[in-house]
Structures are given as C-alpha cells and as structure tokens.
CSV table of C-alpha atoms in Angstrom, one decimal:
chain,number,residue,atom,x,y,z
B,10,ILE,CA,-0.3,3.4,0.8
B,11,TYR,CA,-2.7,6.3,1.1
B,12,THR,CA,-3.1,7.5,4.7
B,13,SER,CA,-4.1,10.5,6.8
B,14,LYS,CA,-3.0,11.6,10.2
B,15,ASN,CA,-6.5,11.0,11.7
B,16,CYS,CA,-6.8,7.5,10.3
B,17,GLY,CA,-6.7,5.0,13.1
B,18,PRO,CA,-6.6,1.9,10.9
B,19,CYS,CA,-3.6,3.4,9.1
B,20,HIS,CA,-1.6,3.1,12.2
B,21,VAL,CA,-2.2,-0.6,12.2
B,22,LEU,CA,-1.5,-1.1,8.5
B,23,LYS,CA,1.7,0.9,8.1
B,24,PRO,CA,3.8,-1.3,10.3
B,25,GLN,CA,2.5,-4.4,8.4
B,26,ILE,CA,3.4,-2.9,5.1
B,27,LYS,CA,6.8,-1.9,6.4
B,28,ARG,CA,7.5,-5.5,7.7
B,29,VAL,CA,6.5,-7.0,4.3
B,30,VAL,CA,8.9,-4.6,2.5
B,31,GLU,CA,11.7,-5.5,4.9
B,32,GLU,CA,10.9,-9.3,4.4
B,33,LEU,CA,11.2,-8.9,0.6
B,34,LYS,CA,14.6,-7.4,1.0
B,35,GLY,CA,14.8,-4.7,-1.7
B,36,GLN,CA,12.5,-6.4,-4.2
B,37,VAL,CA,9.8,-3.8,-3.5
B,38,GLN,CA,9.4,-0.3,-2.1
B,39,ALA,CA,6.6,1.5,-0.4
B,40,VAL,CA,5.5,5.1,-0.7
B,41,GLU,CA,3.2,6.7,1.8
B,42,ILE,CA,0.9,9.5,0.6
B,43,ASP,CA,-1.1,11.6,3.0
B,44,ILE,CA,-4.4,12.3,1.3
B,45,GLU,CA,-4.8,15.5,3.2
B,46,ALA,CA,-1.4,16.9,2.3
B,47,ASP,CA,-1.3,15.6,-1.3
B,48,GLN,CA,-5.0,15.8,-2.2
B,49,GLU,CA,-4.3,16.1,-6.0
B,50,ILE,CA,-2.3,12.8,-6.0
B,51,ALA,CA,-5.1,11.0,-4.2
B,52,GLU,CA,-7.8,12.4,-6.5
B,53,ASN,CA,-5.8,11.5,-9.6
B,54,ALA,CA,-5.5,7.9,-8.2
B,55,GLY,CA,-9.3,7.8,-7.4
B,56,VAL,CA,-8.6,7.4,-3.7
B,57,SER,CA,-11.1,9.0,-1.4
B,58,GLY,CA,-10.7,7.0,1.8
B,59,THR,CA,-8.0,5.7,4.0
B,60,PRO,CA,-6.3,3.4,4.3
B,61,THR,CA,-6.0,2.4,0.7
B,62,THR,CA,-3.1,0.4,-0.7
B,63,GLN,CA,-2.3,0.2,-4.4
B,64,LEU,CA,0.2,-2.3,-5.8
B,65,PHE,CA,2.0,-1.3,-9.0
B,66,LEU,CA,4.5,-3.0,-11.3
B,67,LEU,CA,6.1,-1.0,-14.1
B,68,LYS,CA,3.6,1.9,-13.5
B,69,GLU,CA,0.6,-0.5,-14.0
B,70,LEU,CA,-1.9,-0.9,-11.1
B,71,LYS,CA,-2.1,-4.6,-10.3
B,72,LYS,CA,-4.1,-4.6,-7.1
B,73,GLU,CA,-5.9,-2.3,-4.7
B,74,TRP,CA,-7.0,-2.8,-1.1
B,75,LYS,CA,-9.3,-0.6,0.9
B,76,GLY,CA,-9.0,-0.9,4.6
B,77,VAL,CA,-6.6,-3.0,6.7
B,78,LYS,CA,-5.8,-6.5,5.3
B,79,GLN,CA,-3.8,-9.3,6.8
B,80,ARG,CA,0.0,-9.0,6.3
B,81,SER,CA,0.0,-12.5,4.7
B,82,GLU,CA,-2.5,-11.5,2.1
B,83,ILE,CA,-0.5,-8.4,1.2
B,84,LYS,CA,2.8,-10.3,1.0
B,85,GLU,CA,1.2,-13.1,-1.1
B,86,ALA,CA,-0.2,-10.6,-3.6
B,87,ILE,CA,3.1,-8.8,-3.9
B,88,THR,CA,5.0,-12.1,-4.3
B,89,LYS,CA,2.7,-13.1,-7.1
B,90,VAL,CA,3.1,-9.8,-8.9
B,91,ILE,CA,6.9,-9.8,-8.7
B,92,SER,CA,7.5,-13.4,-9.4
B,93,PRO,CA,8.4,-14.3,-13.0
C-alpha cells in the first residue's frame, strides 16, 4: 500500500488492509511505502497518488486499486489470486 503522512483516506485503508492480512493468517503479507519518503519506489511503480494498493503474486502485479475500497472487495481479490 502506498501512503503518505498527510493522506486522510490512508488512515481509513491501512486498518482494513491489516485486518485482511490477519484474517488470511500468514498466506499474505503487506508492505507500506510512504511515497514522500520513498519517492523513487513510487515513481518506478507508476504511483503518483495515495492511497494506492497493489496486489502482487510472484513479483507479478495482479491488481491495483486507487483510493479506499471495501475490505470485502480487497479480501475477495486477494483470495482469488492466492487460491489454486
């Protein structure tokens, strides 16, 4: 998840992502990237706004969300990607 300290919606999204990660019990992990502190990473990923969430499997981008999405939508997308 790409965030910044001045991003109000990020403060809503981060707990939702954390809860999904906890519910999936070790099947997934989340990494938070501050686009102000790590500008190069954000630029390389094509991320210019926050919050932006990217879902990867084996280094391949599977889905990207811009803005806050429902926890159920995020969990459903992750489950589809990680299910055989």
